Coordinates of C-alpha atoms and ligand atoms in Angstrom, one line a residue:
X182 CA -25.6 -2.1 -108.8
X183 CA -21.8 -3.0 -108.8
X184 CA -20.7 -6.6 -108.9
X185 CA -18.0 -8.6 -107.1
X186 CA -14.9 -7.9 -109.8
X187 CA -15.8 -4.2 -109.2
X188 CA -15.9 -4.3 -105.3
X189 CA -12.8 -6.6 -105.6
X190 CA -11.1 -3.6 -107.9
X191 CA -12.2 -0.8 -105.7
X192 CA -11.2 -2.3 -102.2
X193 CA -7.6 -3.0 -103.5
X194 CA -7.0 0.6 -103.9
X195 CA -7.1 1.4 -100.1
X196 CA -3.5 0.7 -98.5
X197 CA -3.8 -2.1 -95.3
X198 CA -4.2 -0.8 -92.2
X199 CA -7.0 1.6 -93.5
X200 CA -9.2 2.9 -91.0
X201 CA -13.1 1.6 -92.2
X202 CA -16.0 3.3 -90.0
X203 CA -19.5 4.3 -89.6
X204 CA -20.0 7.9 -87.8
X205 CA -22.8 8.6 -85.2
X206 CA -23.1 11.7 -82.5
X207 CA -24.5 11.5 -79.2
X208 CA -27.7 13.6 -79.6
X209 CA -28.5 12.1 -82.6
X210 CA -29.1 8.6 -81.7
X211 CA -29.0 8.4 -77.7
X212 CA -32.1 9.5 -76.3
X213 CA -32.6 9.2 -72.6
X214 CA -32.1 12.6 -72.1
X215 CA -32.7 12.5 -68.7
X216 CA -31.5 9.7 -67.3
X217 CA -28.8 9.0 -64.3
X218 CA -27.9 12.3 -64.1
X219 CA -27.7 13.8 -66.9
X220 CA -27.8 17.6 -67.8
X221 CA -29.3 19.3 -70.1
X222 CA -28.2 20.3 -73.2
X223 CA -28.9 23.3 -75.7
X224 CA -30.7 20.8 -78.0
X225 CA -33.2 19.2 -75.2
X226 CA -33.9 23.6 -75.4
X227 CA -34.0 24.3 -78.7
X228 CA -36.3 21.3 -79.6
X229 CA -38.8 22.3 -77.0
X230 CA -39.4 25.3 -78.9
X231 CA -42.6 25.3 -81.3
X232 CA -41.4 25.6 -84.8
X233 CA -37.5 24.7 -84.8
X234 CA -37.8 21.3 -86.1
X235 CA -40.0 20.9 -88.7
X236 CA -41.8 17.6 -87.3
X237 CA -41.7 19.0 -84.5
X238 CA -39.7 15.9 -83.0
X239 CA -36.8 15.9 -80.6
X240 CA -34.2 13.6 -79.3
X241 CA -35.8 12.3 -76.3
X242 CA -36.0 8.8 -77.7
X243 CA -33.9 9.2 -80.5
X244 CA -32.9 5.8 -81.6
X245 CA -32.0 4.7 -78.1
X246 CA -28.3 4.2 -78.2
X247 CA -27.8 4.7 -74.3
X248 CA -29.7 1.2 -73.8
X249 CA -28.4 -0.4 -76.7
X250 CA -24.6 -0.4 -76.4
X251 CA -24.7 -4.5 -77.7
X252 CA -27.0 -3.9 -80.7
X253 CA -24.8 -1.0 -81.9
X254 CA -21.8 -2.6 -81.9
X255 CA -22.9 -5.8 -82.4
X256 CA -24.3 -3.7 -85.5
X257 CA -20.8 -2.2 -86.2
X258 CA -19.1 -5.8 -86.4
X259 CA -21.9 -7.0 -88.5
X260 CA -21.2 -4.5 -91.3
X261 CA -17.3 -5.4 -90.9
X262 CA -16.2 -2.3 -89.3
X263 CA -12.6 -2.1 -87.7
X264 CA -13.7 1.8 -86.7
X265 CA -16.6 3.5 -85.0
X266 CA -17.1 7.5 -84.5
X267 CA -19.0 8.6 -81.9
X268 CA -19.1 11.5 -79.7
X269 CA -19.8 12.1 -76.3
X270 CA -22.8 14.0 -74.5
X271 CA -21.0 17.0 -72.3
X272 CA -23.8 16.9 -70.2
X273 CA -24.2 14.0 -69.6
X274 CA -20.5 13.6 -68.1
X275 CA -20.6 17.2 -67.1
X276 CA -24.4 18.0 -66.2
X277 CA -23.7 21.7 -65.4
X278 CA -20.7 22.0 -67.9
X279 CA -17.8 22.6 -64.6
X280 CA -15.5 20.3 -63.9
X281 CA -18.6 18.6 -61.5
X282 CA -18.5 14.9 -63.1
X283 CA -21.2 12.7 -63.6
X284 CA -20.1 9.6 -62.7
X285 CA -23.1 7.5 -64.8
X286 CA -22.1 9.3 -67.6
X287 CA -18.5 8.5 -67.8
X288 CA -19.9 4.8 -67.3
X289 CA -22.1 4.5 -70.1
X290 CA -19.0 5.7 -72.4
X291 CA -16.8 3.2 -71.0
X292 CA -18.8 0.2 -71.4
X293 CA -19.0 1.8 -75.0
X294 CA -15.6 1.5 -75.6
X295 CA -14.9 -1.8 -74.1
X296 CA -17.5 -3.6 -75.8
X297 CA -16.1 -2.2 -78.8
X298 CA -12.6 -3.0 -78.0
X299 CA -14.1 -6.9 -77.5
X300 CA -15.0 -6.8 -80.8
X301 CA -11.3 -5.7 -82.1
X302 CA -13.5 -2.3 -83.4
X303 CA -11.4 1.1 -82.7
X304 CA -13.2 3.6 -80.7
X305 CA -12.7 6.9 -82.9
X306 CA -14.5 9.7 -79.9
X307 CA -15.7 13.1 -80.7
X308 CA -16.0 15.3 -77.8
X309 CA -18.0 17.8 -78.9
X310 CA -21.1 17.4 -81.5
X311 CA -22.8 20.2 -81.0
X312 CA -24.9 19.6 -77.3
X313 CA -23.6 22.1 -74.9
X314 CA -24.8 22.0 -71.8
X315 CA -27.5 24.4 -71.3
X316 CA -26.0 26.0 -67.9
X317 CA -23.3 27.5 -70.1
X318 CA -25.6 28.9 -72.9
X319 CA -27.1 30.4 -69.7
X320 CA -23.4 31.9 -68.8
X321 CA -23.4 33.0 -72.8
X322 CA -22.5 29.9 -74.8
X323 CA -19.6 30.2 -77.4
X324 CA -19.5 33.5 -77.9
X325 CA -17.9 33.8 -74.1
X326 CA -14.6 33.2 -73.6
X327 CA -15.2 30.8 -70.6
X328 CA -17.4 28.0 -72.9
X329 CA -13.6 27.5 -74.8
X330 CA -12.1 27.3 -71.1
X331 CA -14.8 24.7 -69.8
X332 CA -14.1 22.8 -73.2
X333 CA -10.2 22.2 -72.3
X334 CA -11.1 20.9 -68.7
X335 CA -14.0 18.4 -70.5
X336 CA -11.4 17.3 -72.8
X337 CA -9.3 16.8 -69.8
X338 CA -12.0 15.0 -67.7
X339 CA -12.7 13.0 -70.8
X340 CA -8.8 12.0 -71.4
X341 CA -8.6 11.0 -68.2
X342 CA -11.3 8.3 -67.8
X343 CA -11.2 6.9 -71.6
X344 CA -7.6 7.8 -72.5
X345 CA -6.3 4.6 -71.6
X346 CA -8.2 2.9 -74.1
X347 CA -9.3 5.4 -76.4
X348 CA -6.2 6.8 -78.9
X349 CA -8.1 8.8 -81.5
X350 CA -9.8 12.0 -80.2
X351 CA -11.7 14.1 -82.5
X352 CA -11.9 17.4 -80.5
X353 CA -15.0 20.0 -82.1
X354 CA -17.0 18.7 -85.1
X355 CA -17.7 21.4 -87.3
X356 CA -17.3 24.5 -85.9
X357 CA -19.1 26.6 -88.7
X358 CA -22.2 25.1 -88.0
X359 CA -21.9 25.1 -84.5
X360 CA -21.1 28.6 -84.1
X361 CA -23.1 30.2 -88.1
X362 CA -26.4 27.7 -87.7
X363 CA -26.2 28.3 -84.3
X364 CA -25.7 31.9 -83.6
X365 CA -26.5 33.4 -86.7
X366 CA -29.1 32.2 -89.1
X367 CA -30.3 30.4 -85.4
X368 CA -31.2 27.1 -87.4
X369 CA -29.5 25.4 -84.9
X370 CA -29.4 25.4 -81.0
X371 CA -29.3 27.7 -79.6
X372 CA -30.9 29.5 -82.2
X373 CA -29.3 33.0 -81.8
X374 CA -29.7 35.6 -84.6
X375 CA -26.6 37.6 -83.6
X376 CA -23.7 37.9 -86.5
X377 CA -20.9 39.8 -84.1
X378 CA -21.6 37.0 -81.4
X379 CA -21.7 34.3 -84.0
X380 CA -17.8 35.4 -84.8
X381 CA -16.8 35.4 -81.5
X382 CA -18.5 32.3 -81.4
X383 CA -16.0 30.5 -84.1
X384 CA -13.0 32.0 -82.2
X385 CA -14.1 30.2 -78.9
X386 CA -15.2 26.9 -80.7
X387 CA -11.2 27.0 -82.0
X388 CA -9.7 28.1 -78.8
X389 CA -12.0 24.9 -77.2
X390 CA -10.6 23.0 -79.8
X391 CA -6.8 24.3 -79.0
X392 CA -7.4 24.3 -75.3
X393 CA -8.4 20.2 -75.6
X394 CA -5.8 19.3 -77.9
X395 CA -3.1 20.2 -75.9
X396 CA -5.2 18.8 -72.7
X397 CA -4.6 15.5 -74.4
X398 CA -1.5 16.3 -76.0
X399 CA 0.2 16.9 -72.7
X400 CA -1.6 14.0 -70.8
X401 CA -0.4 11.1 -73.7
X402 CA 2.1 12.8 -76.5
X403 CA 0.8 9.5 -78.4
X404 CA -2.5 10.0 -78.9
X405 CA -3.9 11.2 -82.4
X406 CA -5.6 14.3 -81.8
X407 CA -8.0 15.9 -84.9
X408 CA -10.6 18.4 -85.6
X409 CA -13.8 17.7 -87.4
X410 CA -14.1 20.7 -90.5
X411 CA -16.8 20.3 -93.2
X412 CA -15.6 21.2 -96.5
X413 CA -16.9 21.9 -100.0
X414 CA -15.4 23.4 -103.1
X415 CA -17.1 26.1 -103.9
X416 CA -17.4 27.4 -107.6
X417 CA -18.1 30.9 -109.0
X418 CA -21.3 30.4 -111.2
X419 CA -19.0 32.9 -114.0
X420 CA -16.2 34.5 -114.7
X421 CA -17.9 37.8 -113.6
X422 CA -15.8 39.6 -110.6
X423 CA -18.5 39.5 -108.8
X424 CA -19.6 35.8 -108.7
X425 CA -15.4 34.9 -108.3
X426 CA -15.5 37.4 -105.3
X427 CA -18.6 35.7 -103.5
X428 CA -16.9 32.5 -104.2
X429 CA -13.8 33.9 -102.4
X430 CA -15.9 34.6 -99.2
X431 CA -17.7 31.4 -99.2
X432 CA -14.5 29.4 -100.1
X433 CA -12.6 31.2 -96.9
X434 CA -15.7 31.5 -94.7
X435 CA -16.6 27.8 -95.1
X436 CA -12.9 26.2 -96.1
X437 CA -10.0 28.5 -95.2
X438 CA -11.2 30.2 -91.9
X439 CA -11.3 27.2 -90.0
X440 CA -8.1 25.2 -91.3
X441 CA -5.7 27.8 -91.7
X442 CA -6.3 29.0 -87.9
X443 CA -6.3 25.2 -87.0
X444 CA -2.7 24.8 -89.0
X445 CA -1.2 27.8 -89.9
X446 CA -1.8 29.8 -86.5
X447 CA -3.7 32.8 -88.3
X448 CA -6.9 33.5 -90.0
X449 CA -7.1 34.0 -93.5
X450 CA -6.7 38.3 -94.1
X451 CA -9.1 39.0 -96.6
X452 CA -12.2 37.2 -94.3
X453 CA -10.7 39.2 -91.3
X454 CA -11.3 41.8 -93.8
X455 CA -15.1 41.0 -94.9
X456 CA -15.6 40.3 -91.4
X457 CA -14.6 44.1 -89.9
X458 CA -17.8 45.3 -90.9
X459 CA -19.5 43.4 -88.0
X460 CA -17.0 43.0 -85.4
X461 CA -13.9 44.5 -83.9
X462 CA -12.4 41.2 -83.1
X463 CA -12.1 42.2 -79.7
X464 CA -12.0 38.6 -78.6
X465 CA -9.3 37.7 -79.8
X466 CA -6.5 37.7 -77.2
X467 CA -3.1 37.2 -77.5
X468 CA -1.5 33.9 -78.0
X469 CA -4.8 32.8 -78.9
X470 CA -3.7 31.5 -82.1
X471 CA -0.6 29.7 -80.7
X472 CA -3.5 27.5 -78.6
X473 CA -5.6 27.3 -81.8
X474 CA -2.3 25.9 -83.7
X475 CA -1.7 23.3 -81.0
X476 CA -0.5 20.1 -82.9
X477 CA -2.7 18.2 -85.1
X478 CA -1.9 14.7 -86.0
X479 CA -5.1 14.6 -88.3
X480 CA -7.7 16.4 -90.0
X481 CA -11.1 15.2 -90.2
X482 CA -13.1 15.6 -93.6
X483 CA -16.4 15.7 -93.5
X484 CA -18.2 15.7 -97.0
X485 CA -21.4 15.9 -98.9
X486 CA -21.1 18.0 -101.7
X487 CA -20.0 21.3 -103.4
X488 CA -21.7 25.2 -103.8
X489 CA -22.1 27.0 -107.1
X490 CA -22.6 30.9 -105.9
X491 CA -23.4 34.0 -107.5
X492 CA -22.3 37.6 -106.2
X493 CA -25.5 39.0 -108.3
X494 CA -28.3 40.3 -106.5
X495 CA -31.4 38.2 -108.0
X496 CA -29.2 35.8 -109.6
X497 CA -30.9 32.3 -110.2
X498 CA -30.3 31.5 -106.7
X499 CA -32.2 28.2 -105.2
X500 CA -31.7 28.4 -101.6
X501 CA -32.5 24.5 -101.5
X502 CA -29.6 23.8 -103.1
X503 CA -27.4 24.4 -100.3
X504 CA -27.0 22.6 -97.2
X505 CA -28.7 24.1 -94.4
X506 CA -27.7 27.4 -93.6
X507 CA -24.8 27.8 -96.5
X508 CA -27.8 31.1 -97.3
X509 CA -27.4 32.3 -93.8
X510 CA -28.4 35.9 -93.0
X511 CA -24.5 36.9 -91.8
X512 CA -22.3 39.5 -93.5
X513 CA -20.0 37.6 -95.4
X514 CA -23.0 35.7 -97.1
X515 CA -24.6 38.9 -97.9
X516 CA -25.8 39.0 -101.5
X517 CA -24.3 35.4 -102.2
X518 CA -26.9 32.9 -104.1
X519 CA -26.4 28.8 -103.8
X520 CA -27.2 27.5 -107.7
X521 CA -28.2 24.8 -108.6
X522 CA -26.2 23.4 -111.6
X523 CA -28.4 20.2 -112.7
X524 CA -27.0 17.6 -110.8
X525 CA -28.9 14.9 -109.4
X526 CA -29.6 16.0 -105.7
X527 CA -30.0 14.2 -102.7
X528 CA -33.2 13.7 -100.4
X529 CA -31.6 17.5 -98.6
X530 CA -31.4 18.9 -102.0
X531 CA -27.5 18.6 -101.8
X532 CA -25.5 18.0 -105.1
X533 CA -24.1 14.7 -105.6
X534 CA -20.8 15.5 -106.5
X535 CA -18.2 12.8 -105.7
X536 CA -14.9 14.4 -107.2
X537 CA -15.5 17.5 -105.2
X538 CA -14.3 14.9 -102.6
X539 CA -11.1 13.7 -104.4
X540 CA -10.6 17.4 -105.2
X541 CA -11.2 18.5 -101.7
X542 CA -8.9 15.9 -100.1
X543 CA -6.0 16.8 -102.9
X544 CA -6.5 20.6 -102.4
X545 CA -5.9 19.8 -98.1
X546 CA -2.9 17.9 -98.7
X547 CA -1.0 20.3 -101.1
X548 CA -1.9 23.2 -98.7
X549 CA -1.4 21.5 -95.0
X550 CA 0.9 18.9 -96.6
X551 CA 2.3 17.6 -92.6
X552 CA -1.1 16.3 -91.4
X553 CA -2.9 13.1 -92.2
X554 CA -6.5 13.2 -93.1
X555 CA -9.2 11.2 -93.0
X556 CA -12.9 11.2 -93.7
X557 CA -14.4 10.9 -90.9
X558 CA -18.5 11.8 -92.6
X559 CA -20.2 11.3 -95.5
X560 CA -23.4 10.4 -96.5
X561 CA -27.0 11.0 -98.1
X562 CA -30.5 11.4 -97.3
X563 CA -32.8 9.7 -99.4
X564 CA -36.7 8.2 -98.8
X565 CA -36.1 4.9 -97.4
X566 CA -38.9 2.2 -97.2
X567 CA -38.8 -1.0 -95.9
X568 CA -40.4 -3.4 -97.9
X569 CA -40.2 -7.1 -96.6
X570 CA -37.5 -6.9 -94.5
X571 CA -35.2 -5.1 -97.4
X572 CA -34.0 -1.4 -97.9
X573 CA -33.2 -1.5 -101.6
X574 CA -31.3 1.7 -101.9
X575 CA -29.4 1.6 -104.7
X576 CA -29.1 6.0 -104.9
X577 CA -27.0 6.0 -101.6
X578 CA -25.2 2.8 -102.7
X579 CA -24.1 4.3 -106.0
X580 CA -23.4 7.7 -103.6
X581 CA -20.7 5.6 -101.4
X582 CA -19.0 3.6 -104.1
X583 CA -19.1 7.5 -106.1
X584 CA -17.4 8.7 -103.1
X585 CA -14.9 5.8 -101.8
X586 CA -14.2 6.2 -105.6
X587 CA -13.1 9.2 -105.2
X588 CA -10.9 8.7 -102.2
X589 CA -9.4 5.8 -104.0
X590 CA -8.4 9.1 -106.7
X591 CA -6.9 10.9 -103.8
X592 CA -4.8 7.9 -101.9
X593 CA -3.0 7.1 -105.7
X594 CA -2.2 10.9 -105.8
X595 CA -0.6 10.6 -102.6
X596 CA -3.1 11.8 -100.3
X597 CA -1.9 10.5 -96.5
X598 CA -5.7 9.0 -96.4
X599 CA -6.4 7.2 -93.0
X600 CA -9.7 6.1 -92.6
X601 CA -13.2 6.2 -94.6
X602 CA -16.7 7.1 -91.9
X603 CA -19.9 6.7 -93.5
X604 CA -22.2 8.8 -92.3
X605 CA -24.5 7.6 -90.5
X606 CA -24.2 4.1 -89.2
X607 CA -27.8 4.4 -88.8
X608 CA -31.1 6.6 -89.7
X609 CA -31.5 8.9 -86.8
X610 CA -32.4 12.7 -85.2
X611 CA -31.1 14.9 -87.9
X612 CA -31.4 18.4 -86.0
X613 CA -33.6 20.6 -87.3
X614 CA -34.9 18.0 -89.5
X615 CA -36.5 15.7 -87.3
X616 CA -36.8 12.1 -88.5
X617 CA -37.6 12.9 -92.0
X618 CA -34.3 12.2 -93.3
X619 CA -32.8 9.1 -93.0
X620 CA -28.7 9.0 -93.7
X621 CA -28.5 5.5 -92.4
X622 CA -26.3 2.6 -93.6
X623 CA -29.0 0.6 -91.0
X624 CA -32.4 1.3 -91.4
X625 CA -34.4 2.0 -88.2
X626 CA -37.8 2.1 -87.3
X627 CA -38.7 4.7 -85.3
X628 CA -41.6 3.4 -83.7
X629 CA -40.3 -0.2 -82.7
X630 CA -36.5 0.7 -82.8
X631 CA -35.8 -2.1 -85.3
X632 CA -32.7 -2.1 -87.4
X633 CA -32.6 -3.5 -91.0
X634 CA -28.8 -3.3 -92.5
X635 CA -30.2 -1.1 -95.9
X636 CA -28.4 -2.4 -99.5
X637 CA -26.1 0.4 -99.2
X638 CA -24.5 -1.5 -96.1
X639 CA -24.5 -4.9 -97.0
X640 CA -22.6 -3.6 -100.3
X641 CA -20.3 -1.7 -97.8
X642 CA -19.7 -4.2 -95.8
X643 CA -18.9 -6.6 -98.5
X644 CA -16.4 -3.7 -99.6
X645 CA -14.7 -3.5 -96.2
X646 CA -14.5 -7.3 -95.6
X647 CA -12.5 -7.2 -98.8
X648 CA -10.3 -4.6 -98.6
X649 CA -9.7 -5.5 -94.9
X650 CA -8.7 -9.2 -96.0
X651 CA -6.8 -8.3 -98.6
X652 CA -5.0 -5.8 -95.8
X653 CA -4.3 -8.6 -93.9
X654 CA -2.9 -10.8 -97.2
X655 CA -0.2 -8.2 -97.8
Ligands
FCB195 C1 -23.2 17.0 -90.6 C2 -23.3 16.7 -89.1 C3 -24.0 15.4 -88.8 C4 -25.1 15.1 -89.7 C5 -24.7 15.3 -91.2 C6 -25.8 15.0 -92.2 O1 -23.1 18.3 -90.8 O2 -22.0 16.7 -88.5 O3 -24.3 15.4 -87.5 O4 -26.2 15.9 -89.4 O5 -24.3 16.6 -91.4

């Protein structure tokens, strides 16, 4: 446990005007997944299916965000927050995923906003977490070319009823696991085993993302427009050319693949390369990269930790210590093992490696030096309990003051570092894993819906109230 000189110490190294958040998306913690209109989406599918989440759980219920709009952010001010991230359900607002709008929808959102806007907190809105409407998996999904068209009229419809009060649009959040967990190793909705279709799958998740930038770009030149990427450094487990070779494909599968197509126009050659044996690339058409290189103003970072792979068949490979999918069944993964290398793990088995972040956020800004970033997720999952109205959970504490330490490193060497998101402002549906592991800064319980701010929070909100005062003394 850190004391006050050290939260003092830590929250000076965070220039004023710092963005300070919690993260949350719309499947994972609305529920109602029925109500006033709303569509469905390739989760309500997947989840219906026996054996895709292993409690067999879904996000009917979820933690009930869509009634709750005063807890949460009464929740969010509590912690000290000046910044929530939040993304909005496509189906909701477009049940059938066309430009037909759910009016109910759009409400909900709004009264989301404005209550957070009461409370001076900044409404940072995702448009797409991962729930496509189920009418166009139907049409094909993300492999088709019309899902990425659809997207840039959403964004549109989206920019036009929030824009006037929402400046900070994060457009796709991670695209690899939208389009590799769910088209590929099918961990995710909508559960599709189909490598060729997964890579067409990326392209259209990018064109969406192009498409909706320059949507919002067009309607407000002002507004600050940002994709969500997750990235991890990825280490070769030797010097053997064959472990530094798998650690070039994950590296540019996972790191360079979607950020140099999002700011340098063009996907990195030597994955276009690994990637020929499965498809011809047929999708791609041209001046598709010129949408996909639409102006960004800000790159979101989402982080958990870093991969140790092998290239040797029957290395020591633990599958477990990889985040979900990094061991998925496509080509470029082929004969590529996750290690372990005896750090301590979190509750999903992930590394705990806070300097990956520093490095990560250092590595961004000396290769896409023109475009602000900010880290806009990260978190860990460990067993919570409750005991008398406390969450003493001092492992995710010591995990977000590891990690702000670590953006602390980056910001003195001259990372353009906007804002910090903790993920998640509380426990909720984590996909395939049910409600068995809890990310929260907020405890919840499940059954009753009651939140209990966890140690981890009331440190971080000490942090923020801090820094934010000393923000406002300079
Ligand atoms: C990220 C997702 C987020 C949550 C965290 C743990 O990949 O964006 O929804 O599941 O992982």
């Amino acid at each position: 446990m850190s004391n006050d000189f050290e939260v003092a110490a830590l929250a000076a190294r965070f220039p004023s005007g710092f963005a300070w958040g919690a993260a949350t998306s719309s499947y994972q913690v609305e529920g109602s997944t029925t109500a006033d209109g709303r569509g469905q989406s390739i989760w309500d599918t997947f989840v219906s299916e026996p054996g895709r989440v292993v409690d067999g759980s879904n996000g009917d219920k979820a933690i009930d965000s869509y009634h709750n709009i005063e807890g949460d952010v009464a929740l969010v001010g509590e912690l000290g927050l000046n910044s929530y991230r939040f993304s909005l359900s496509w189906p909701r607002i477009c049940p059938d995923g066309d430009g037909k709008v759910n009016r109910a929808g759009l409400d909900y959102y709004s009264a989301l906003v404005d209550a957070l806007l009461e409370q001076g907190i900044t409404p940072w809105v995702t448009l797409y977490h991962w729930d496509l409407p189920q009418a166009l998996e139907n049409g094909g999904g993300w492999p088709k070319r019309d899902t990425a068209e659809r997207f840039g009229e959403f964004a549109q419809i989206a920019h036009q009823a929030l824009g006037d009060r929402v400046k900070r649009w994060i457009t796709v959040n991670e695209p690899w696991c939208a389009a590799f967990l769910g088209y590929s190793s099918g961990e995710h909705a909508p559960g599709r085993r189909e490598p060729a279709a997964s890579i067409a799958a990326a392209h259209h998740l990018m064109l969406g993302h192009g498409l909706a930038a320059r949507a919002i770009k067009e309607a407000e030149p002002d507004a600050t427009v940002s994709i969500g990427l997750n990235f991890y450094p990825v280490y070769a487990a030797s010097d053997a050319p064959v472990d530094v070779d798998a650690a070039r494909r994950i590296d540019g599968v996972q790191n360079r693949w979607f950020t140099d197509a999002a700011l340098k126009g063009a996907y990195p050659e030597d994955i276009v390369d690994d990637f020929t044996a499965v498809t011809d690339f047929s999708f791609v058409e041209v001046g598709d990269m010129e949408v996909i290189n639409a102006p960004l103003d800000c790159l979101s970072v989402n982080y958990y930790s870093q991969y140790t792979v092998t290239g040797r068949e029957g290395g020591a490979v633990s599958a477990s210590a990889a985040p979900t999918g990094a061991g998925s069944p496509w080509p470029a993964n082929e004969h590529v093992g996750f290690m372990t290398t005896g750090l301590p793990q979190t509750d999903m088995g992930w590394e705990i490696a806070p300097e990956g972040l520093s490095e990560t956020l250092r590595r961004l800004h000396a290769n896409y030096p023109d475009v602000t970033l900010a880290v806009t997720e990260n978190g860990a999952a460990f067993p919570d309990k409750l005991v008398e109205d406390q969450v003493a959970d001092s492992e995710r504490l010591d995990y977000v003051r590891e990690h702000l330490g670590a953006c602390a490193d980056a910001v003195e060497a001259g990372v353009p570092l906007i804002g910090y998101f903790a993920w998640s402002l509380a426990d909720n549906f984590e996909w395939a894993w049910g409600y068995t592991k809890r990310f929260g800064l907020v405890y919840v319980d499940f059954e009753t819906g009651q939140r209990v701010v966890k140690d981890s929070g009331k440190w971080y909100c000490d942090l923020v109230r801090t820094a934010r005062s000393n923000g406002e003394a300079k």
